Coordinates of N, CA, C and O in Angstrom, one line a residue:
X868 N -32.5 76.7 -72.9 CA -31.5 75.7 -72.9 C -30.7 75.7 -71.6 O -30.4 74.7 -70.9
X869 N -30.5 76.9 -71.1 CA -29.8 77.1 -69.8 C -30.6 76.6 -68.7 O -30.1 75.9 -67.8
X870 N -31.9 76.8 -68.7 CA -32.8 76.3 -67.6 C -32.8 74.8 -67.6 O -32.8 74.1 -66.6
X871 N -32.8 74.2 -68.8 CA -32.8 72.7 -68.9 C -31.6 72.1 -68.2 O -31.6 71.1 -67.5
X872 N -30.4 72.8 -68.4 CA -29.2 72.3 -67.8 C -29.3 72.4 -66.3 O -28.8 71.5 -65.6
X873 N -29.8 73.5 -65.8 CA -30.0 73.7 -64.4 C -30.8 72.7 -63.8 O -30.6 72.2 -62.6
X874 N -31.9 72.3 -64.5 CA -32.8 71.2 -64.0 C -32.1 69.9 -63.9 O -32.2 69.0 -63.0
X875 N -31.2 69.6 -65.0 CA -30.5 68.3 -65.1 C -29.4 68.1 -64.0 O -29.1 67.0 -63.7
X876 N -28.8 69.2 -63.6 CA -27.7 69.1 -62.6 C -28.0 68.3 -61.4 O -27.3 67.4 -61.0
X877 N -29.1 68.6 -60.7 CA -29.5 67.8 -59.5 C -29.7 66.4 -59.8 O -29.3 65.5 -59.0
X878 N -30.3 66.1 -61.0 CA -30.6 64.7 -61.3 C -29.3 63.9 -61.5 O -29.1 62.8 -61.1
X879 N -28.3 64.6 -62.2 CA -27.0 64.0 -62.5 C -26.3 63.7 -61.2 O -25.7 62.6 -60.9
X880 N -26.4 64.7 -60.2 CA -25.7 64.5 -58.9 C -26.3 63.3 -58.1 O -25.6 62.5 -57.5
X881 N -27.7 63.2 -58.2 CA -28.3 62.1 -57.5 C -27.9 60.8 -58.0 O -27.6 59.8 -57.3
X882 N -27.8 60.6 -59.4 CA -27.4 59.4 -60.0 C -26.0 59.1 -59.7 O -25.6 57.9 -59.4
X883 N -25.1 60.1 -59.6 CA -23.7 60.0 -59.3 C -23.5 59.4 -57.9 O -22.8 58.4 -57.7
X884 N -24.2 60.0 -56.9 CA -24.1 59.5 -55.6 C -24.7 58.1 -55.4 O -24.2 57.3 -54.6
X885 N -25.8 57.8 -56.1 CA -26.4 56.5 -56.1 C -25.4 55.4 -56.6 O -25.2 54.3 -56.0
X886 N -24.8 55.7 -57.7 CA -23.8 54.8 -58.3 C -22.6 54.6 -57.3 O -22.1 53.5 -57.1
X887 N -22.2 55.7 -56.8 CA -21.0 55.7 -55.9 C -21.3 54.9 -54.6 O -20.5 54.0 -54.2
X888 N -22.5 55.1 -54.1 CA -22.9 54.3 -52.9 C -23.1 52.9 -53.2 O -22.6 52.0 -52.5
X889 N -23.7 52.6 -54.4 CA -23.9 51.2 -54.8 C -22.5 50.5 -54.9 O -22.4 49.3 -54.6
X890 N -21.5 51.2 -55.4 CA -20.2 50.6 -55.6 C -19.6 50.2 -54.3 O -19.1 49.1 -54.1
X891 N -19.7 51.1 -53.3 CA -19.2 50.8 -51.9 C -20.0 49.6 -51.3 O -19.4 48.8 -50.7
X892 N -21.3 49.6 -51.5 CA -22.1 48.5 -51.0 C -21.7 47.2 -51.6 O -21.7 46.2 -50.9
X893 N -21.5 47.3 -52.9 CA -21.1 46.0 -53.6 C -19.8 45.5 -53.1 O -19.7 44.3 -53.0
X894 N -18.9 46.4 -52.9 CA -17.6 45.9 -52.3 C -17.7 45.3 -51.0 O -17.1 44.3 -50.6
X895 N -18.6 45.9 -50.1 CA -18.8 45.4 -48.8 C -19.5 44.0 -48.9 O -19.1 43.1 -48.1
X896 N -20.5 43.9 -49.7 CA -21.2 42.6 -49.8 C -20.3 41.5 -50.3 O -20.3 40.4 -49.8
X897 N -19.4 41.9 -51.2 CA -18.4 40.9 -51.6 C -17.5 40.5 -50.5 O -17.1 39.3 -50.3
X898 N -17.1 41.4 -49.6 CA -16.3 41.1 -48.5 C -17.0 40.1 -47.5 O -16.3 39.2 -47.0
X899 N -18.3 40.3 -47.3 CA -19.0 39.5 -46.4 C -19.1 38.1 -47.0 O -18.9 37.1 -46.3
X900 N -19.4 38.0 -48.3 CA -19.5 36.7 -49.0 C -18.1 35.9 -48.9 O -18.1 34.7 -48.6
X901 N -17.0 36.7 -49.0 CA -15.7 36.1 -48.9 C -15.4 35.6 -47.5 O -14.8 34.5 -47.3
X902 N -15.9 36.3 -46.5 CA -15.8 35.9 -45.1 C -16.4 34.6 -44.9 O -15.9 33.7 -44.3
X903 N -17.7 34.4 -45.4 CA -18.4 33.2 -45.2 C -17.8 32.0 -46.0 O -17.7 30.9 -45.6
X904 N -17.3 32.4 -47.2 CA -16.6 31.3 -48.0 C -15.4 30.8 -47.3 O -15.1 29.6 -47.3
X905 N -14.6 31.7 -46.6 CA -13.4 31.2 -45.9 C -13.8 30.3 -44.7 O -13.1 29.4 -44.4
X906 N -15.0 30.6 -44.1 CA -15.5 29.7 -43.0 C -15.9 28.4 -43.6 O -15.7 27.3 -43.0
X907 N -16.6 28.4 -44.8 CA -16.9 27.1 -45.4 C -15.7 26.3 -45.6 O -15.7 25.1 -45.4
X908 N -14.6 26.9 -46.1 CA -13.4 26.2 -46.4 C -12.8 25.6 -45.1 O -12.3 24.5 -45.1
X909 N -12.9 26.4 -44.1 CA -12.4 26.0 -42.8 C -13.2 24.7 -42.3 O -12.6 23.7 -41.9
X910 N -14.5 24.8 -42.3 CA -15.3 23.7 -41.8 C -15.1 22.4 -42.7 O -15.2 21.3 -42.1
X911 N -14.9 22.6 -44.0 CA -14.7 21.4 -44.8 C -13.4 20.7 -44.6 O -13.3 19.5 -44.7
X912 N -12.3 21.5 -44.4 CA -11.0 20.8 -44.5 C -10.0 21.0 -43.3 O -9.1 20.2 -43.2
X913 N -10.3 22.0 -42.4 CA -9.3 22.2 -41.3 C -9.4 21.1 -40.2 O -10.5 20.6 -39.9
X914 N -8.3 20.7 -39.7 CA -8.3 19.7 -38.6 C -8.9 20.3 -37.3 O -9.4 19.5 -36.5
X915 N -9.1 21.6 -37.3 CA -9.7 22.3 -36.1 C -11.2 22.4 -36.3 O -11.9 22.8 -35.4
X916 N -11.7 22.0 -37.5 CA -13.1 22.1 -37.8 C -13.9 21.0 -36.9 O -13.5 19.8 -36.9
X917 N -15.0 21.4 -36.3 CA -15.8 20.4 -35.6 C -16.3 19.3 -36.5 O -16.4 18.1 -36.0
X918 N -16.6 19.5 -37.7 CA -17.1 18.5 -38.6 C -16.0 17.5 -39.0 O -16.2 16.3 -39.0
X919 N -14.8 18.0 -39.2 CA -13.6 17.1 -39.5 C -13.3 16.3 -38.2 O -13.1 15.1 -38.3
X920 N -13.3 16.9 -37.1 CA -13.1 16.2 -35.8 C -14.1 15.1 -35.6 O -13.7 14.0 -35.1
X921 N -15.3 15.3 -36.0 CA -16.4 14.3 -35.8 C -16.5 13.3 -36.9 O -17.2 12.4 -36.8
X922 N -15.8 13.6 -38.0 CA -15.9 12.8 -39.2 C -17.3 12.9 -39.9 O -17.8 11.9 -40.4
X923 N -17.9 14.0 -39.8 CA -19.2 14.3 -40.3 C -19.1 15.2 -41.5 O -18.4 16.2 -41.5
X924 N -19.8 14.8 -42.6 CA -19.8 15.6 -43.8 C -20.4 17.0 -43.6 O -21.5 17.1 -43.0
X925 N -19.7 18.0 -44.0 CA -20.1 19.4 -43.7 C -21.2 19.8 -44.7 O -21.0 19.7 -45.9
X926 N -22.3 20.3 -44.2 CA -23.3 21.0 -45.1 C -23.2 22.5 -44.8 O -23.2 22.9 -43.6
X927 N -23.2 23.3 -45.8 CA -22.9 24.7 -45.7 C -23.9 25.4 -44.6 O -25.1 25.1 -44.7
X928 N -23.3 26.1 -43.8 CA -24.1 27.0 -42.9 C -24.8 28.0 -43.7 O -24.3 28.4 -44.8
X929 N -25.9 28.5 -43.3 CA -26.7 29.5 -44.0 C -26.6 30.8 -43.1 O -26.5 30.7 -41.9
X930 N -26.7 31.9 -43.8 CA -26.6 33.2 -43.1 C -27.5 34.2 -43.8 O -27.9 34.0 -45.0
X931 N -27.9 35.2 -43.1 CA -28.7 36.3 -43.7 C -27.9 37.0 -44.8 O -26.7 37.0 -44.7
X932 N -28.6 37.6 -45.7 CA -28.0 38.4 -46.7 C -27.3 39.6 -46.1 O -27.9 40.2 -45.1
X933 N -26.1 40.0 -46.5 CA -25.4 41.1 -45.9 C -26.3 42.4 -45.9 O -27.0 42.7 -46.9
X934 N -26.3 43.1 -44.8 CA -27.1 44.3 -44.6 C -26.3 45.3 -43.8 O -25.9 45.1 -42.7
X935 N -26.0 46.4 -44.5 CA -25.2 47.5 -43.9 C -25.8 48.1 -42.6 O -25.1 48.7 -41.8
X936 N -27.1 47.9 -42.4 CA -27.7 48.4 -41.2 C -27.2 47.7 -39.9 O -27.3 48.2 -38.8
X937 N -26.6 46.5 -40.1 CA -26.1 45.8 -39.0 C -24.6 45.9 -38.9 O -24.0 45.1 -38.2
X938 N -24.0 46.8 -39.6 CA -22.6 47.1 -39.4 C -22.5 48.5 -38.7 O -22.8 49.5 -39.3
X939 N -22.2 48.5 -37.4 CA -22.4 49.7 -36.6 C -21.1 50.1 -36.0 O -20.2 49.3 -35.7
X940 N -21.0 51.4 -35.7 CA -19.9 51.9 -34.9 C -20.4 52.3 -33.5 O -21.5 52.8 -33.4
X941 N -19.6 52.0 -32.5 CA -20.1 52.2 -31.1 C -19.0 52.8 -30.3 O -17.9 53.0 -30.7
X942 N -19.3 53.1 -29.0 CA -18.4 53.7 -28.1 C -17.9 52.6 -27.1 O -18.7 51.8 -26.7
X943 N -16.7 52.5 -26.9 CA -16.1 51.5 -26.0 C -15.7 52.1 -24.7 O -14.9 53.1 -24.6
X944 N -16.4 51.7 -23.6 CA -16.1 52.1 -22.3 C -15.4 51.0 -21.5 O -16.0 50.1 -21.1
X945 N -14.1 51.2 -21.3 CA -13.3 50.2 -20.6 C -13.5 50.4 -19.1 O -13.7 51.5 -18.6
X946 N -13.6 49.2 -18.4 CA -13.7 49.3 -17.0 C -12.4 49.6 -16.3 O -11.4 49.0 -16.6
X947 N -12.4 50.6 -15.4 CA -11.2 50.9 -14.7 C -11.0 49.9 -13.5 O -9.9 49.6 -13.2
X948 N -12.1 49.5 -13.0 CA -12.0 48.5 -11.9 C -12.3 47.1 -12.6 O -13.4 46.9 -13.1
X949 N -11.3 46.3 -12.6 CA -11.5 45.0 -13.3 C -12.2 43.9 -12.4 O -11.6 43.5 -11.4
X950 N -13.4 43.6 -12.7 CA -14.1 42.6 -12.0 C -14.2 41.3 -12.8 O -14.2 41.3 -14.0
X951 N -14.4 40.2 -12.1 CA -14.6 38.9 -12.8 C -16.1 38.6 -12.9 O -16.9 39.1 -12.2
X952 N -16.4 37.7 -13.9 CA -17.7 37.2 -14.1 C -17.7 35.7 -14.3 O -16.9 35.2 -15.1
X953 N -18.5 35.0 -13.5 CA -18.6 33.6 -13.7 C -19.7 33.3 -14.8 O -20.9 33.7 -14.6
X954 N -19.3 32.8 -15.9 CA -20.1 32.6 -17.0 C -20.5 31.1 -17.2 O -19.7 30.2 -17.1
X955 N -21.8 30.9 -17.5 CA -22.3 29.5 -17.7 C -21.9 29.0 -19.1 O -21.8 29.8 -20.0
X956 N -21.6 27.7 -19.1 CA -21.3 27.0 -20.4 C -22.5 26.2 -20.8 O -23.4 25.9 -20.0
X957 N -22.5 25.8 -22.1 CA -23.6 25.0 -22.7 C -23.7 23.6 -22.0 O -24.8 23.1 -22.0
X958 N -22.7 23.1 -21.4 CA -22.8 21.8 -20.8 C -23.0 21.8 -19.3 O -22.9 20.8 -18.6
X959 N -23.4 23.0 -18.8 CA -23.7 23.2 -17.3 C -22.5 23.5 -16.5 O -22.7 23.8 -15.3
X960 N -21.3 23.5 -17.0 CA -20.1 24.0 -16.3 C -20.0 25.5 -16.3 O -20.8 26.2 -16.9
X961 N -19.0 26.0 -15.6 CA -18.8 27.5 -15.6 C -17.4 27.8 -15.9 O -16.5 27.0 -15.8
X962 N -17.1 29.1 -16.3 CA -15.8 29.6 -16.5 C -15.7 31.0 -16.0 O -16.8 31.7 -16.0
X963 N -14.6 31.4 -15.6 CA -14.4 32.8 -15.1 C -13.8 33.7 -16.1 O -12.7 33.3 -16.7
X964 N -14.4 34.8 -16.4 CA -13.8 35.8 -17.3 C -13.7 37.2 -16.6 O -14.3 37.4 -15.6
X965 N -12.9 38.0 -17.2 CA -12.7 39.4 -16.8 C -13.6 40.3 -17.5 O -13.7 40.2 -18.7
X966 N -14.3 41.1 -16.8 CA -15.2 42.2 -17.4 C -14.2 43.2 -18.0 O -13.5 43.9 -17.2
X967 N -14.2 43.3 -19.3 CA -13.2 44.2 -19.9 C -13.8 45.6 -20.3 O -13.3 46.7 -19.9
X968 N -15.0 45.6 -21.0 CA -15.5 46.9 -21.4 C -17.0 46.7 -21.8 O -17.5 45.6 -22.0
X969 N -17.7 47.8 -21.9 CA -19.0 47.9 -22.5 C -18.9 48.5 -23.9 O -18.2 49.6 -24.0
X970 N -19.6 48.0 -24.8 CA -19.8 48.6 -26.2 C -21.2 49.1 -26.3 O -22.1 48.3 -26.2
X971 N -21.4 50.4 -26.5 CA -22.7 51.0 -26.6 C -22.9 51.5 -28.1 O -21.9 52.0 -28.6
X972 N -24.0 51.2 -28.7 CA -24.2 51.5 -30.1 C -25.7 51.6 -30.3 O -26.6 51.2 -29.5
X973 N -26.1 52.0 -31.6 CA -27.5 52.0 -32.0 C -27.6 51.0 -33.1 O -26.8 51.0 -34.1
X974 N -28.7 50.2 -33.1 CA -29.0 49.3 -34.2 C -30.5 49.4 -34.4 O -31.3 49.3 -33.4
X975 N -31.0 49.5 -35.6 CA -32.4 49.6 -35.9 C -33.1 50.7 -35.1 O -34.2 50.6 -34.7
X976 N -32.3 51.8 -34.8 CA -32.8 52.9 -34.1 C -32.9 52.8 -32.6 O -33.4 53.6 -31.9
X977 N -32.4 51.6 -32.1 CA -32.5 51.4 -30.6 C -31.1 51.4 -30.0 O -30.1 50.9 -30.6
X978 N -31.0 52.0 -28.8 CA -29.8 52.0 -28.0 C -29.5 50.6 -27.5 O -30.4 50.0 -26.9
X979 N -28.3 50.1 -27.7 CA -27.9 48.8 -27.2 C -26.6 48.9 -26.5 O -25.8 49.8 -26.7
X980 N -26.3 47.9 -25.7 CA -25.1 47.7 -25.0 C -24.7 46.3 -24.9 O -25.5 45.4 -24.7
X981 N -23.4 46.0 -25.1 CA -22.9 44.6 -25.0 C -21.6 44.6 -24.1 O -20.8 45.5 -24.2
X982 N -21.6 43.6 -23.3 CA -20.4 43.4 -22.4 C -19.4 42.6 -23.1 O -19.7 41.5 -23.6
X983 N -18.2 43.1 -23.1 CA -17.0 42.4 -23.7 C -16.2 41.8 -22.6 O -15.8 42.5 -21.6
X984 N -16.0 40.5 -22.7 CA -15.2 39.8 -21.6 C -13.8 39.5 -22.2 O -13.6 39.4 -23.4
X985 N -12.9 39.2 -21.2 CA -11.5 38.8 -21.6 C -11.2 37.5 -20.9 O -11.5 37.3 -19.8
X986 N -10.7 36.6 -21.7 CA -10.4 35.3 -21.2 C -9.1 35.4 -20.3 O -8.2 36.0 -20.6
X987 N -9.2 34.8 -19.1 CA -8.1 34.8 -18.2 C -7.0 33.9 -18.6 O -7.2 32.7 -19.0
X988 N -5.8 34.4 -18.7 CA -4.6 33.6 -19.0 C -4.4 33.3 -20.5 O -3.6 32.4 -20.8
X989 N -5.1 34.0 -21.3 CA -5.0 33.7 -22.8 C -4.6 35.0 -23.6 O -5.0 35.2 -24.7
X990 N -3.9 35.9 -22.9 CA -3.5 37.2 -23.6 C -4.7 38.0 -24.0 O -5.7 38.1 -23.2
X991 N -4.6 38.6 -25.2 CA -5.7 39.5 -25.6 C -6.8 38.8 -26.4 O -7.0 39.0 -27.6
X992 N -7.4 37.8 -25.8 CA -8.5 37.1 -26.4 C -9.8 37.6 -25.7 O -10.0 37.5 -24.5
X993 N -10.7 38.1 -26.5 CA -11.9 38.7 -26.0 C -13.1 37.8 -26.4 O -13.1 37.1 -27.5
X994 N -14.2 37.9 -25.6 CA -15.4 37.1 -25.9 C -16.6 38.1 -25.9 O -16.8 38.8 -25.0
X995 N -17.2 38.1 -27.1 CA -18.5 38.9 -27.2 C -19.5 37.9 -27.6 O -19.7 37.5 -28.8
X996 N -20.2 37.3 -26.6 CA -21.3 36.4 -26.9 C -22.6 37.1 -26.7 O -22.8 37.8 -25.7
X997 N -23.6 37.0 -27.6 CA -24.8 37.7 -27.4 C -26.0 36.9 -27.9 O -25.9 36.0 -28.7
X998 N -27.2 37.2 -27.3 CA -28.4 36.6 -27.8 C -29.3 37.8 -28.3 O -29.1 39.0 -27.9
X999 N -30.3 37.5 -29.1 CA -31.2 38.6 -29.5 C -32.6 38.0 -29.8 O -32.8 36.9 -29.5
X1000 N -33.5 38.8 -30.4 CA -34.8 38.4 -30.6 C -35.0 37.3 -31.6 O -36.0 36.7 -31.7
X1001 N -33.9 37.0 -32.3 CA -34.0 35.8 -33.3 C -33.5 34.5 -32.7 O -33.7 33.5 -33.2
X1002 N -32.9 34.6 -31.5 CA -32.3 33.4 -30.8 C -33.4 32.4 -30.5 O -34.5 32.7 -29.9
X1003 N -33.2 31.1 -30.9 CA -34.2 30.1 -30.7 C -35.2 30.0 -31.8 O -36.0 29.1 -31.8
X1004 N -35.1 30.9 -32.7 CA -36.1 30.9 -33.9 C -35.3 30.7 -35.1 O -35.0 29.6 -35.6
X1005 N -34.8 31.8 -35.7 CA -34.0 31.7 -37.0 C -32.5 31.5 -36.7 O -31.7 31.2 -37.6
X1006 N -32.1 31.8 -35.4 CA -30.7 31.7 -35.1 C -30.6 30.7 -33.8 O -31.6 30.4 -33.2
X1007 N -29.4 30.3 -33.6 CA -29.1 29.3 -32.5 C -29.6 29.9 -31.1 O -29.3 31.0 -30.8
X1008 N -30.3 29.0 -30.4 CA -30.9 29.4 -29.1 C -29.9 29.8 -28.1 O -30.2 30.5 -27.1
X1009 N -28.7 29.2 -28.2 CA -27.6 29.5 -27.2 C -26.8 30.7 -27.5 O -25.8 31.0 -26.8
X1010 N -27.3 31.6 -28.4 CA -26.6 32.8 -28.8 C -25.5 32.6 -29.8 O -25.2 31.5 -30.2
X1011 N -24.9 33.7 -30.2 CA -23.9 33.7 -31.2 C -22.7 34.6 -30.7 O -22.8 35.3 -29.7
X1012 N -21.6 34.5 -31.5 CA -20.4 35.2 -31.1 C -20.0 36.2 -32.2 O -20.4 36.1 -33.4
X1013 N -19.3 37.2 -31.8 CA -18.8 38.2 -32.7 C -17.4 38.5 -32.3 O -17.1 38.9 -31.2
X1014 N -16.5 38.4 -33.3 CA -15.1 38.8 -33.0 C -14.9 40.3 -33.1 O -15.5 41.0 -33.9
X1015 N -14.1 40.8 -32.1 CA -13.9 42.2 -32.0 C -12.4 42.6 -32.1 O -11.6 41.8 -31.6
X1016 N -12.1 43.7 -32.7 CA -10.8 44.2 -32.7 C -10.8 45.4 -31.8 O -11.5 46.4 -31.9
X1017 N -9.9 45.4 -30.8 CA -9.8 46.5 -29.8 C -8.4 47.1 -29.8 O -7.4 46.4 -29.6
X1018 N -8.4 48.4 -30.1 CA -7.2 49.1 -30.1 C -7.1 50.1 -29.0 O -7.7 49.9 -27.9
X1019 N -6.5 51.2 -29.2 CA -6.3 52.2 -28.1 C -7.5 53.2 -28.1 O -7.7 54.0 -27.2
X1020 N -8.3 53.2 -29.2 CA -9.4 54.1 -29.4 C -10.5 53.8 -28.5 O -10.7 52.6 -28.0
X1021 N -11.4 54.8 -28.2 CA -12.6 54.5 -27.4 C -13.8 54.3 -28.4 O -14.9 54.3 -28.0
X1022 N -13.5 54.0 -29.7 CA -14.5 53.6 -30.6 C -14.3 52.2 -31.0 O -13.2 51.6 -31.0
X1023 N -15.4 51.5 -31.4 CA -15.4 50.1 -31.8 C -16.3 49.9 -32.9 O -17.4 50.5 -33.0
X1024 N -16.0 49.0 -33.8 CA -16.8 48.6 -35.0 C -17.4 47.2 -34.7 O -16.6 46.3 -34.4
X1025 N -18.7 47.1 -34.9 CA -19.3 45.8 -34.7 C -20.1 45.4 -36.0 O -21.0 46.1 -36.4
X1026 N -19.7 44.4 -36.6 CA -20.3 43.9 -37.8 C -21.0 42.6 -37.6 O -20.5 41.5 -37.6
X1027 N -22.3 42.8 -37.3 CA -23.1 41.6 -37.0 C -23.4 40.7 -38.3 O -23.8 39.6 -38.1
X1028 N -23.0 41.2 -39.5 CA -23.0 40.3 -40.6 C -22.0 39.2 -40.5 O -22.1 38.2 -41.3
X1029 N -21.1 39.3 -39.6 CA -20.1 38.3 -39.3 C -20.3 37.5 -38.1 O -19.4 36.8 -37.6
X1030 N -21.5 37.6 -37.5 CA -21.9 36.9 -36.3 C -21.9 35.4 -36.6 O -22.5 35.0 -37.6
X1031 N -21.4 34.6 -35.8 CA -21.3 33.1 -36.1 C -21.7 32.3 -34.9 O -21.7 32.8 -33.7
X1032 N -22.0 31.0 -35.1 CA -22.4 30.1 -34.1 C -21.2 29.5 -33.4 O -20.2 29.3 -34.0
X1033 N -21.4 29.2 -32.1 CA -20.4 28.4 -31.4 C -20.5 27.0 -31.8 O -21.5 26.6 -32.4
X1034 N -19.4 26.2 -31.5 CA -19.4 24.8 -32.0 C -20.5 24.0 -31.4 O -21.0 23.0 -32.1
X1035 N -21.0 24.3 -30.2 CA -22.1 23.5 -29.7 C -23.4 23.7 -30.5 O -24.4 22.9 -30.2
X1036 N -23.5 24.6 -31.4 CA -24.7 24.7 -32.3 C -24.7 23.6 -33.3 O -25.7 23.2 -33.8
X1037 N -23.5 23.0 -33.5 CA -23.4 21.9 -34.5 C -23.4 20.6 -33.8 O -24.0 19.6 -34.3
X1038 N -22.7 20.5 -32.7 CA -22.6 19.3 -31.9 C -22.7 19.6 -30.4 O -21.9 20.3 -29.9
X1039 N -23.7 19.0 -29.8 CA -24.1 19.3 -28.4 C -23.0 19.0 -27.4 O -23.0 19.6 -26.3
X1040 N -22.0 18.1 -27.8 CA -21.0 17.7 -26.8 C -19.8 18.6 -26.7 O -18.9 18.4 -25.9
X1041 N -19.8 19.7 -27.5 CA -18.8 20.7 -27.4 C -19.2 21.7 -26.2 O -20.4 21.9 -25.9
X1042 N -18.2 22.2 -25.5 CA -18.5 23.1 -24.4 C -18.3 24.6 -24.9 O -17.2 24.9 -25.4
X1043 N -19.4 25.4 -24.8 CA -19.4 26.7 -25.3 C -19.9 27.7 -24.3 O -20.9 27.5 -23.6
X1044 N -19.2 28.9 -24.1 CA -19.7 29.9 -23.2 C -21.0 30.5 -23.7 O -21.2 30.7 -24.9
X1045 N -22.0 30.7 -22.8 CA -23.3 31.3 -23.2 C -23.2 32.8 -22.9 O -22.4 33.2 -22.1
X1046 N -24.1 33.5 -23.6 CA -24.0 35.0 -23.4 C -24.4 35.3 -21.9 O -25.3 34.7 -21.3
X1047 N -23.7 36.3 -21.4 CA -24.1 36.8 -20.1 C -25.5 37.5 -20.2 O -25.9 37.9 -21.3
X1048 N -26.2 37.7 -19.1 CA -27.5 38.3 -19.1 C -27.5 39.7 -19.7 O -28.5 40.1 -20.3
X1049 N -26.4 40.4 -19.5 CA -26.2 41.8 -20.0 C -26.3 41.8 -21.5 O -26.6 42.9 -22.1
X1050 N -26.0 40.7 -22.2 CA -25.9 40.6 -23.6 C -27.1 40.0 -24.3 O -27.0 39.6 -25.5
X1051 N -28.2 40.0 -23.7 CA -29.5 39.5 -24.3 C -30.3 40.7 -24.8 O -30.9 41.3 -24.1
X1052 N -30.1 40.9 -26.1 CA -30.7 42.1 -26.7 C -32.2 41.8 -27.1 O -32.6 40.7 -27.5
X1053 N -33.0 42.9 -26.9 CA -34.4 42.8 -27.3 C -34.6 42.9 -28.8 O -35.6 42.5 -29.4
X1054 N -33.7 43.6 -29.5 CA -33.8 43.8 -30.9 C -33.5 42.6 -31.7 O -32.7 41.7 -31.2
X1055 N -34.0 42.4 -32.9 CA -33.7 41.3 -33.7 C -32.5 41.6 -34.6 O -32.6 42.5 -35.4
X1056 N -31.4 40.8 -34.4 CA -30.2 41.0 -35.2 C -30.3 40.0 -36.4 O -29.8 38.9 -36.3
X1057 N -31.0 40.5 -37.4 CA -31.2 39.6 -38.6 C -30.0 39.7 -39.5 O -30.1 40.2 -40.7
X1058 N -28.9 39.2 -39.0 CA -27.6 39.3 -39.7 C -26.7 38.1 -39.2 O -26.9 37.7 -38.1
X1059 N -25.8 37.7 -40.1 CA -24.9 36.7 -39.7 C -25.4 35.3 -39.8 O -26.4 35.1 -40.6
X1060 N -24.9 34.3 -39.1 CA -25.2 32.9 -39.3 C -26.6 32.6 -38.7 O -27.0 33.1 -37.6
X1061 N -27.3 31.7 -39.4 CA -28.6 31.2 -39.0 C -28.4 29.9 -38.2 O -27.4 29.4 -38.0
X1062 N -29.6 29.4 -37.7 CA -29.6 28.2 -37.0 C -29.1 27.0 -37.8 O -29.2 27.0 -39.0
X1063 N -28.6 26.0 -37.1 CA -28.0 24.8 -37.8 C -28.4 23.6 -37.0 O -28.3 23.6 -35.8
X1064 N -28.9 22.5 -37.6 CA -29.2 22.3 -39.0 C -30.5 23.0 -39.4 O -31.2 23.5 -38.5
X1065 N -30.7 23.0 -40.7 CA -31.8 23.9 -41.2 C -33.0 23.0 -41.6 O -32.8 21.9 -42.1

């Protein structure tokens, strides 16, 4: 009887940790669904929505199913020498941004780096525009955006499940910054918003 209990202990522990992990995963998946639902509400009814501005009925954007593999932590390397970068826009114009920092991280086992830019004259507004191996296929060819929170730490969290399209993905006459060459990833980021329309 004693031996039977000893055998059962590891099994019970495995089940416990599986349930515990599943609970955390479930909470995270719910958070991502809520994030996209809030964007659906915005697109449907906000005066700032490109669909409302154009008077076009909104059809729900589609996105990849949430995947924790695409929620990564990285290292933030701020530039001590602040240089500017002239960035191309979707309509052929350009805009000048400040090179703020590099975010280095691993995704799908590959080392990656993304350049974070800062908008000039707009306070602490950052731009992280990126392209990846899905761009022009299942996701918008002009790249996608990711909102970042930057504090005093040299660590940064990047959740590609919240990657979204710029407005020019919906209507070509909007002006949108395109990803800098440094931000064209070879890895496929199969997370976040997909191409539109579908």
